[in-house]
Amino acid sequence: MTRGSKKPMRAFFLACALCLAAGAALAQDLQSLLQQNAEEIGDPSRRTIAEALEPVLESDLPQVLDFLERYAAREVWQRPEDGLFFYAEEGDDALTLIDIDTGEPVGTASSREMNNIRVNAGVRGVINSALVQFQLSDDDASRRIAALDAIARSPEPEHLAPLLNSIEDEPSPAIRERKERLASILTARFGESTEARVAAIDSMAGDTSIDVRATLNQILGASDEIGETLPEGENLAGERELTRDEAYAELAEEGLASPRVSDADIAAALQANIEGDAVAGVPVATMSDPAARIRAYEALAESGTVPPFVSEDEVDDLVDAYVYYQVYYEDDPAVTDAARGALGAIETRVALYQFADIALDALSLASIYFLAAIGLAITFGVMGVINMAHGEFIMMGAYTGYVVQQIVPDYTVSLVIALPLAFAVTFAAGVLLERLVIRHLYHRPLETLLATFGISIALQQLAKNIFGTQARPLTSPAWLGGQMEINDIISISNIRIAIFVLAAIFLVGLLLLLNRTRLGLEVRAVTQNPGMAASMGINPDRINMLTFGLGSGIAGIAGVAIGLYAQVTSEMGANYIVQSFMTVVVGGVGNVWGTLAGAGLIGILQKGIEWFNPSNTLAAQTYMILFIILFIQFRPKGIVALKGRAAGD
Amino acid sequence: MATLLEVSGVSVTFDGFKAINNLSLSIGEPEMRAIIGPNGAGKTTMMDIITGKTKPDEGRVLWGEMSRNLLGMSESRIAQEGIGRKFQRPTVFEAQSVRENLQLALKNRRGAFAVWLRPKGPTDDERIDALAEEIGLTDELERPSGELSHGQKQWLEIGMLLAQEPRLLLVDEPAAGMTPAERQHTTDLLKRAAQTRAVIVVEHDMEFVRRLECKVTVLHEGRVLAEGSIDHVTSNQEVIDVYLGR
Amino acid sequence: MQRSFFFRNPSILVFIGLLAVFTLAVTLMSAGAGSGAISTSFVKTLGRTLCLCLVAIAMDVVWGYCGILSLGHFAFFGIGGYAIGMWLMYARTEEIVVSSLAGATLPPTPQEVSDAIGSQIFGVVGSSDFPAIWAFAHSLPLQLLAVVLVPGLLALVFGWLAFRSRVTGVYLSILTQAMTLALSLYLFQNDSGLRGNNGLSGLQNMPGEDLGQDVISIRFFWASALALGLGYVLFGWVVSGKMGSVIRAIRDDEARVRFLGYHVESYKLFVFTITAVVAGIAGALYYPQAGIINPAEIAPIASIYLAVWVAIGGRGRLYGAVIGAALVSLASTWFTGGGAPPIDLGFYRVIWTDWWLVLLGLVFVLVTLFFPKGIGGLVDLLGINRPVKQGRTGDYGPDVGAWRKREGEEE
């Protein structure tokens, strides 16, 4: 807020206060206030209405707001004989008149006896901005906010003064802040003096909100122009870089050059000028040759039937003869300079925020991959077994969550039940798979891969048969539904935060389990040297069974988590399996940190590539996989590789 | 006796454990050399380095008249240069017949297209028959080698080694699991080979080493502890300490 | 030389003989060249099956003989299909465009024809310009060359990268699967230049000749049978003799083969590439008989099914792959096409369109567990083949480490 805008405002306030006192002394009811200018109000025009309504606006009567709204909505009637104003309800054949002060019905009249006051658009605009003043100072905070929303939606120059007036008396600090922001946005666009506008624009630098950016962009709006020289005295935005063809096309459009003759033009001209079976002496039958067409066209052009070809030299000359530039709609260079500067600063900050947003996205994607892959990494690392049915275990967990929700209607409770139940179900399924199939295929990793693939297609089809092919929703509880907004650009949905937390819990839990418990010790022993472990009295069978169960159980929990933000289908597992393999392979086998590193790398990569080409997630995935294939070339054992003899090279 | 292989200043570390520590060794052609040493002395790692399976952290391995460095070569290239290796445990291709195993090992062109389009040399069958005679598997030529006894597999492995016609033979515990008569046969065979080429035998069995009648190198903790005739090294106090414990 | 080759491999002669008899029988019963006892669509199904058998023997060579479980050979198959599909679609559209432009007042220029073809083909993806990869689509010889060269080069580059860094076992399988996934995702994009998920269609029509589908179908059937026969002989040649010996040795213990002086990577690359080329040829014959190709055909799952066929048929023997591919794909058609009668269990009606995949999955698991030799193993029981006791060595991936192998034997 600057001194320049403050002075007239204070004067205006003073005048208002005086008038209010006077108006209150003169009349106590709305009707009598209206009667002071009954003629102008009864037949309003844009020019006179503001003055005519002045006594009304300056009064402190509570009914004024209602009246103005109804007036603008053409619900006010005037009785010709005495010039009194009424609201009216239209009945079957008569109007029920309602007193504008008391709101009581005062009689009936036929519609022919009454004049409906015609309010045109211009008048309505005046009234609306008068209304804004009332709304902005309304006692009801929600109405004030609604008024601010309306102004923000379609800002008009008339809004500025009432908005500025309403700031001083605003009781709520939050709304006051909003009003001040909106005021500076309006000042930037419609302020009276250059200094006021520049100051307002400068105050917005660093504000990344969308409305501020939209305002600045509006100020920087420019029109494309062509001229022989750059004009003097106009607020130039700069010259335009055009290709030769684009430039010529614009010249042609502006009528500054004759359009070039396209192939389609030639064809049309030739068709229009066929005489017998030839055009200008060139036989139609030869016209499949472009050279023949050009010959015929040139002949036509010589005879003046069609416009001649524009030669390439002519094009060059014409294009060079003009300058192509942009002129700001805004005339004041100081304002546009300030706006450009502010926008530049804002865009830098926006880019920074977007980067942070992408980083958050990458983090949550990495969490999902980690959850999906860690179970696989455990079974692969400990047992050297690739479980192709891992994705189906994820699906099984998600469907467990869905079934629980069908039985337990409370989403929070059902989630609390579903997580351990999903673990139990998939743990059991994993142990069953290990006992029935995988146990017989140790030392045959490729065949395990195939056998578990058989399980995978059977389970997938089974899920289709039971639950159908359409996606089933797994609804998250309300407290997980929203999103955390840090500012206009950075936001992250609560569900993703929850998944991140879940991944962190699993990371810590697994590290504790593997490094601090007896079971973990035995698992690590079996990972590094099963033969030696067996000879030390560890039962590898039991360890394998438990490990496989654990890996599968984690897949089940991951399934519930994934199901909460994606949809539950029989194919959801298949969508994650390849990425999970990648995570394990890239990270390095047999190591929780490796999986974390792999998930992190893949998450960051995928989001990073999407950043460069946001419209195309398919391309992002393609490039990511290609990157991984190349990555494996250089680190075949992954990021975190077991070293030395234990790696079993 | 020209130097065929010279290992100099080679070291390799696995996870902080120095498996080979500044090892130097040289073999002439023809020569027979026995290498002994307790478990973990680095015998197998040394052979891994020579055959290209393990890359050392430092040092050089020079080969042949041109003194070419073997360290930059792939395993297959080194084998083609003329270094053959017999593993401690017989690793024959069990799904294939004895003849196929020998045919695989027979010195011939190793390129894929050469093998595909011209699979057999004119004298291959005779060479295989001669080898089979030598290793006593003439009657088993068409049997899958997986059906052979352990001793026969050892023989087949030796036969494959000879079939490669290498200039340097690396033989890891050739006598393990053999009857006394077979041991004698093996000794003879190795000694005969050593008349025309270099042979390095890694062995635990002192009696067997004594019968080879050759220079002995004792390895300990990845370096050469002693070198000389069998009587010389067995009277060396350090060697006795290492073998018997102090 | 050739005579002794066939003499040493009688199964090749038997196979060629059976294939010839089968081709003759189908020809005599077809609508295009015989009595019409077999419908044209069934002739196409049989022709397609022959192509699947061809890609299956390629898979068998690379997996069953060389030990590389490639989950990418159906991608090569698809590339072959796309390569020929581009020409078929271009030539067919050109015919339509030329005949529709024939009525125009001016005879069309080549540019107009090309533009019209472009907007016909790429209209579905909101474009009308020819992408760069269509540069040779007008030429049948060049596209035929692409059928061979593109899968071959892709396999060569990919294989060179993968093998030289000694990626083996399940790692290699995952890597090939990743390659397949990348390819199919790429093709799913609208701006890939190959019509995104619409794929190429109308491939069943033969440009340049005014033939009915009954004649076209039997000709493609012959071509497929010929390709399968030639492929069988080619791979029979590759896997017999010393080459086969080296390849199988690599499968069983590649480190040992290296110490024998063989450059294992070159052999793997040779096998990987030659099988990829054959897979591309099989695809080029398959898709004209299917009529349409889209990226879903290339999805990783298809390559896994290929492995399933080979495993069920019996890997490590070429006829096993043929049996597996033919049996499973025909059974698949029968069950999912509604040909199989539902089973009424009283409380539940088993409808095979729903339950076929469950059955296939379970059968596959059982085969892996109890019949690792697959259906082809039954031939051993008949005593036709000299039984070779399989060592268990081939089952170990080198990534597991040699010491585990020892334990496996001791168990």
XYZ file of N, CA, C and O in Angstrom, chain A residues 157-259:
412
model
N -11.925 -3.355 -12.418
C -11.341 -2.133 -11.830
C -12.215 -1.564 -10.707
O -11.696 -1.055 -9.729
N -13.547 -1.697 -10.831
C -14.437 -1.085 -9.823
C -14.249 -1.727 -8.451
O -14.637 -1.170 -7.449
N -13.712 -2.972 -8.439
C -13.598 -3.668 -7.162
C -12.525 -3.066 -6.276
O -12.557 -3.238 -5.072
N -11.598 -2.342 -6.878
C -10.403 -1.958 -6.137
C -10.740 -1.056 -4.958
O -10.351 -1.343 -3.819
N -11.503 0.001 -5.240
C -11.782 0.969 -4.185
C -12.534 0.329 -3.011
O -12.098 0.447 -1.860
N -13.657 -0.355 -3.260
C -14.342 -0.978 -2.109
C -13.447 -1.948 -1.353
O -13.513 -2.041 -0.120
N -12.608 -2.648 -2.082
C -11.744 -3.622 -1.423
C -10.780 -2.900 -0.478
O -10.629 -3.270 0.683
N -10.171 -1.836 -0.985
C -9.229 -1.085 -0.155
C -9.952 -0.527 1.068
O -9.431 -0.541 2.183
N -11.198 -0.056 0.840
C -11.956 0.523 1.947
C -12.216 -0.487 3.038
O -12.286 -0.147 4.215
N -12.417 -1.717 2.637
C -12.856 -2.712 3.615
C -11.694 -3.274 4.439
O -11.931 -3.956 5.430
N -10.473 -2.978 4.051
C -9.352 -3.621 4.736
C -9.220 -3.128 6.175
O -9.051 -3.913 7.101
N -9.383 -1.846 6.354
C -9.065 -1.271 7.659
C -9.943 -1.833 8.774
O -9.470 -2.079 9.876
N -11.224 -2.070 8.451
C -12.147 -2.522 9.494
C -12.247 -4.037 9.573
O -13.075 -4.562 10.305
N -11.428 -4.728 8.820
C -11.552 -6.194 8.780
C -11.127 -6.790 10.127
O -9.998 -6.593 10.558
N -12.026 -7.492 10.798
C -11.667 -8.048 12.111
C -10.788 -9.307 12.010
O -9.905 -9.517 12.848
N -11.038 -10.138 11.007
C -10.310 -11.422 10.970
C -8.941 -11.233 10.324
O -8.842 -10.742 9.202
N -7.859 -11.602 10.998
C -6.517 -11.421 10.416
C -6.334 -12.205 9.117
O -5.717 -11.709 8.167
N -6.909 -13.409 9.069
C -6.715 -14.240 7.875
C -7.372 -13.585 6.668
O -6.781 -13.481 5.594
N -8.603 -13.153 6.869
C -9.317 -12.522 5.756
C -8.650 -11.202 5.404
O -8.532 -10.839 4.232
N -8.174 -10.527 6.409
C -7.497 -9.257 6.169
C -6.285 -9.479 5.255
O -6.070 -8.739 4.284
N -5.548 -10.541 5.573
C -4.382 -10.849 4.754
C -4.797 -11.124 3.304
O -4.172 -10.672 2.347
N -5.871 -11.872 3.177
C -6.338 -12.186 1.832
C -6.749 -10.934 1.090
O -6.477 -10.760 -0.092
N -7.429 -10.065 1.842
C -7.876 -8.815 1.204
C -6.672 -8.014 0.727
O -6.684 -7.443 -0.365
N -5.642 -7.982 1.563
C -4.472 -7.195 1.175
C -3.816 -7.784 -0.070
O -3.410 -7.064 -0.984
N -3.751 -9.127 -0.117
C -3.164 -9.766 -1.295
C -3.972 -9.452 -2.536
O -3.435 -9.078 -3.581
N -5.302 -9.603 -2.383
C -6.177 -9.358 -3.524
C -6.070 -7.894 -3.942
O -6.048 -7.572 -5.134
N -5.950 -7.030 -2.933
C -5.839 -5.603 -3.238
C -4.574 -5.332 -4.039
O -4.593 -4.561 -5.006
N -3.475 -5.986 -3.659
C -2.265 -5.705 -4.428
C -2.367 -6.301 -5.827
O -1.854 -5.722 -6.790
N -3.053 -7.446 -5.963
C -3.262 -7.985 -7.315
C -4.072 -7.002 -8.151
O -3.722 -6.695 -9.303
N -5.144 -6.474 -7.552
C -5.979 -5.526 -8.292
C -5.223 -4.232 -8.568
O -5.338 -3.666 -9.664
N -4.446 -3.807 -7.575
C -3.677 -2.583 -7.774
C -2.697 -2.762 -8.925
O -2.510 -1.865 -9.756
N -2.061 -3.946 -8.947
C -1.095 -4.195 -10.006
C -1.736 -4.042 -11.374
O -1.122 -3.537 -12.311
N -2.962 -4.480 -11.479
C -3.594 -4.422 -12.802
C -4.307 -3.098 -13.048
O -4.259 -2.556 -14.142
N -5.023 -2.619 -12.008
C -5.913 -1.471 -12.272
C -5.513 -0.230 -11.489
O -6.229 0.754 -11.508
N -4.398 -0.268 -10.773
C -4.023 0.870 -9.946
C -3.933 2.159 -10.769
O -3.699 2.111 -11.978
N -4.114 3.278 -10.093
C -4.212 4.524 -10.844
C -2.844 5.051 -11.256
O -2.651 5.499 -12.376
N -1.878 4.975 -10.356
C -0.585 5.550 -10.691
C 0.425 4.452 -10.990
O 0.283 3.312 -10.526
N 1.410 4.803 -11.781
C 2.463 3.853 -12.103
C 3.161 3.377 -10.840
O 3.414 2.183 -10.672
N 3.443 4.327 -9.927
C 4.175 3.955 -8.716
C 3.385 2.921 -7.920
O 3.924 1.940 -7.435
N 2.064 3.180 -7.832
C 1.239 2.250 -7.063
C 1.304 0.866 -7.681
O 1.453 -0.152 -6.994
N 1.245 0.821 -8.975
C 1.218 -0.486 -9.643
C 2.565 -1.190 -9.502
O 2.636 -2.382 -9.192
N 3.629 -0.424 -9.750
C 4.951 -1.033 -9.640
C 5.181 -1.539 -8.222
O 5.672 -2.657 -8.009
N 4.781 -0.721 -7.260
C 4.960 -1.136 -5.869
C 4.181 -2.413 -5.594
O 4.665 -3.350 -4.945
N 2.941 -2.459 -6.111
C 2.119 -3.656 -5.896
C 2.772 -4.877 -6.542
O 2.815 -5.963 -5.968
N 3.305 -4.667 -7.761
C 3.939 -5.788 -8.459
C 5.166 -6.247 -7.690
O 5.371 -7.452 -7.475
N 5.953 -5.279 -7.231
C 7.157 -5.661 -6.497
C 6.799 -6.440 -5.242
O 7.513 -7.367 -4.849
N 5.688 -6.054 -4.617
C 5.317 -6.752 -3.378
C 4.915 -8.198 -3.665
O 4.868 -9.027 -2.766
N 4.615 -8.506 -4.925
C 4.178 -9.870 -5.243
C 5.331 -10.797 -5.589
O 5.153 -12.003 -5.671
N 6.503 -10.234 -5.814
C 7.628 -11.082 -6.212
C 7.860 -12.142 -5.145
O 7.871 -11.845 -3.948
N 8.013 -13.349 -5.550
C 8.236 -14.436 -4.590
C 6.962 -15.136 -4.202
O 6.986 -16.197 -3.585
N 5.815 -14.558 -4.566
C 4.548 -15.239 -4.274
C 4.246 -16.178 -5.439
O 4.042 -15.732 -6.567
N 4.249 -17.479 -5.171
C 4.135 -18.430 -6.282
C 2.700 -18.839 -6.571
O 2.473 -19.729 -7.369
N 1.736 -18.202 -5.908
C 0.366 -18.677 -6.093
C -0.096 -18.431 -7.532
O 0.405 -17.548 -8.233
N -1.061 -19.236 -7.916
C -1.469 -19.226 -9.315
C -2.086 -17.894 -9.703
O -1.835 -17.377 -10.792
N -2.886 -17.282 -8.784
C -3.559 -16.036 -9.171
C -2.544 -14.914 -9.400
O -2.706 -14.102 -10.301
N -1.482 -14.921 -8.602
C -0.457 -13.895 -8.810
C 0.202 -14.086 -10.166
O 0.376 -13.140 -10.943
N 0.529 -15.367 -10.466
C 1.180 -15.615 -11.759
C 0.250 -15.240 -12.907
O 0.673 -14.661 -13.908
N -1.054 -15.554 -12.739
C -2.010 -15.214 -13.792
C -2.067 -13.705 -13.969
O -2.097 -13.198 -15.099
N -2.065 -12.947 -12.860
C -2.119 -11.493 -12.940
C -0.919 -10.953 -13.701
O -1.058 -10.139 -14.622
N 0.246 -11.440 -13.319
C 1.456 -10.952 -13.985
C 1.435 -11.295 -15.465
O 1.812 -10.477 -16.309
N 0.989 -12.510 -15.775
C 0.925 -12.887 -17.182
C -0.052 -12.016 -17.940
O 0.162 -11.685 -19.102
N -1.155 -11.650 -17.242
C -2.125 -10.777 -17.902
C -1.514 -9.407 -18.183
O -1.695 -8.848 -19.261
N -0.768 -8.916 -17.200
C -0.123 -7.612 -17.400
C 0.852 -7.685 -18.570
O 1.003 -6.749 -19.343
N 1.478 -8.852 -18.707
C 2.489 -9.011 -19.745
C 1.902 -9.493 -21.069
O 2.630 -9.877 -21.955
N 0.571 -9.497 -21.168
C -0.065 -9.902 -22.412
C 0.403 -8.997 -23.548
O 0.580 -7.790 -23.367
N 0.614 -9.581 -24.709
C 1.141 -8.781 -25.814
C 0.508 -9.225 -27.119
O 0.036 -10.360 -27.228
N 0.492 -8.347 -28.079
C -0.072 -8.716 -29.381
C 1.048 -8.845 -30.406
O 2.055 -8.152 -30.322
N 0.862 -9.768 -31.350
C 1.843 -9.957 -32.413
C 1.642 -8.884 -33.472
O 0.521 -8.658 -33.924
N 2.709 -8.268 -33.870
C 2.591 -7.187 -34.857
C 3.631 -7.360 -35.953
O 4.656 -7.998 -35.755
N 3.323 -6.750 -37.101
C 4.284 -6.700 -38.200
C 4.425 -5.247 -38.627
O 3.438 -4.513 -38.644
N 5.598 -4.825 -38.923
C 5.754 -3.457 -39.411
C 7.027 -3.355 -40.226
O 7.854 -4.262 -40.228
N 7.153 -2.206 -40.928
C 8.367 -2.050 -41.718
C 9.546 -1.679 -40.842
O 10.676 -2.030 -41.126
N 9.259 -0.925 -39.785
C 10.300 -0.650 -38.797
C 9.697 -0.841 -37.422
O 8.473 -0.899 -37.285
N 10.561 -0.910 -36.437
C 10.046 -0.998 -35.079
C 9.417 0.334 -34.716
O 10.004 1.380 -34.968
N 8.222 0.336 -34.161
C 7.540 1.602 -33.878
C 8.168 2.316 -32.692
O 8.699 1.686 -31.786
N 8.064 3.645 -32.722
C 8.515 4.457 -31.596
C 7.341 4.657 -30.656
O 6.185 4.641 -31.057
N 7.668 4.822 -29.385
C 6.631 5.231 -28.446
C 5.664 4.148 -28.052
O 4.678 4.388 -27.381
N 5.894 2.954 -28.485
C 5.026 1.879 -28.011
C 5.803 1.003 -27.037
O 7.023 0.947 -27.080
N 5.077 0.321 -26.163
C 5.729 -0.517 -25.165
C 6.071 -1.863 -25.796
O 5.273 -2.799 -25.774
N 7.245 -1.956 -26.378
C 7.624 -3.156 -27.113
C 7.954 -4.310 -26.171
O 8.655 -4.124 -25.178
N 7.470 -5.474 -26.529
C 7.831 -6.652 -25.742
C 9.056 -7.345 -26.324
O 9.667 -8.164 -25.681
N 9.368 -7.045 -27.549
C 10.535 -7.673 -28.155
C 10.221 -8.140 -29.561
O 9.072 -8.088 -30.012
N 11.254 -8.562 -30.266
C 11.045 -9.080 -31.612
C 10.713 -10.554 -31.558
O 11.055 -11.242 -30.601
N 10.044 -11.007 -32.592
C 9.668 -12.426 -32.627
C 10.611 -13.197 -33.531
O 11.020 -12.686 -34.574
N 10.953 -14.381 -33.118
C 11.765 -15.265 -33.955
C 10.822 -16.108 -34.806
O 10.097 -16.943 -34.290
N 10.811 -15.882 -36.097
C 9.936 -16.668 -36.966
C 10.772 -17.355 -38.030
O 11.803 -16.835 -38.450
N 10.307 -18.516 -38.457
C 10.957 -19.111 -39.618
C 10.495 -18.361 -40.858
O 9.510 -17.609 -40.816
N 11.209 -18.575 -41.930
C 10.889 -17.866 -43.160
C 9.452 -18.149 -43.586
O 8.698 -17.240 -43.929
N 9.049 -19.434 -43.517
C 7.710 -19.796 -43.960
C 6.645 -19.172 -43.072
O 5.628 -18.663 -43.552
N 6.897 -19.212 -41.766
C 5.926 -18.625 -40.835
C 5.766 -17.135 -41.104
O 4.656 -16.603 -41.147
N 6.924 -16.471 -41.283
C 6.889 -15.030 -41.510
C 6.103 -14.712 -42.779
O 5.240 -13.828 -42.791
N 6.375 -15.475 -43.827
C 5.685 -15.186 -45.093
C 4.193 -15.447 -44.968
O 3.369 -14.701 -45.484
N 3.855 -16.530 -44.262
C 2.443 -16.853 -44.068
C 1.750 -15.697 -43.351
O 0.620 -15.325 -43.707
N 2.415 -15.089 -42.373
C 1.798 -13.958 -41.669
C 1.627 -12.760 -42.595
O 0.602 -12.074 -42.552
N 2.647 -12.522 -43.404
C 2.550 -11.406 -44.347
C 1.364 -11.614 -45.277
O 0.593 -10.692 -45.545
N 1.223 -12.847 -45.756
C 0.123 -13.141 -46.660
C -1.213 -12.926 -45.959
O -2.156 -12.374 -46.526
N -1.268 -13.335 -44.707
C -2.510 -13.216 -43.949
C -2.879 -11.744 -43.755
O -4.043 -11.370 -43.796
N -1.843 -10.912 -43.535
C -2.083 -9.489 -43.322
C -2.347 -8.762 -44.638
O -2.536 -7.550 -44.643
N -2.253 -9.488 -45.747
C -2.453 -8.827 -47.030
C -1.225 -8.084 -47.522
O -1.301 -7.286 -48.450
N -0.099 -8.278 -46.892
C 1.119 -7.587 -47.298
C 1.852 -8.317 -48.405
O 2.819 -7.818 -48.960
N 1.422 -9.546 -48.671
C 2.067 -10.309 -49.735
C 1.019 -11.213 -50.355
O 0.019 -11.529 -49.717
N 1.254 -11.612 -51.589
C 0.291 -12.544 -52.173
C 0.654 -13.951 -51.697
O 1.829 -14.297 -51.616
N -0.344 -14.743 -51.366
C -0.063 -16.052 -50.792
C 0.712 -16.936 -51.764
O 0.575 -16.799 -52.982
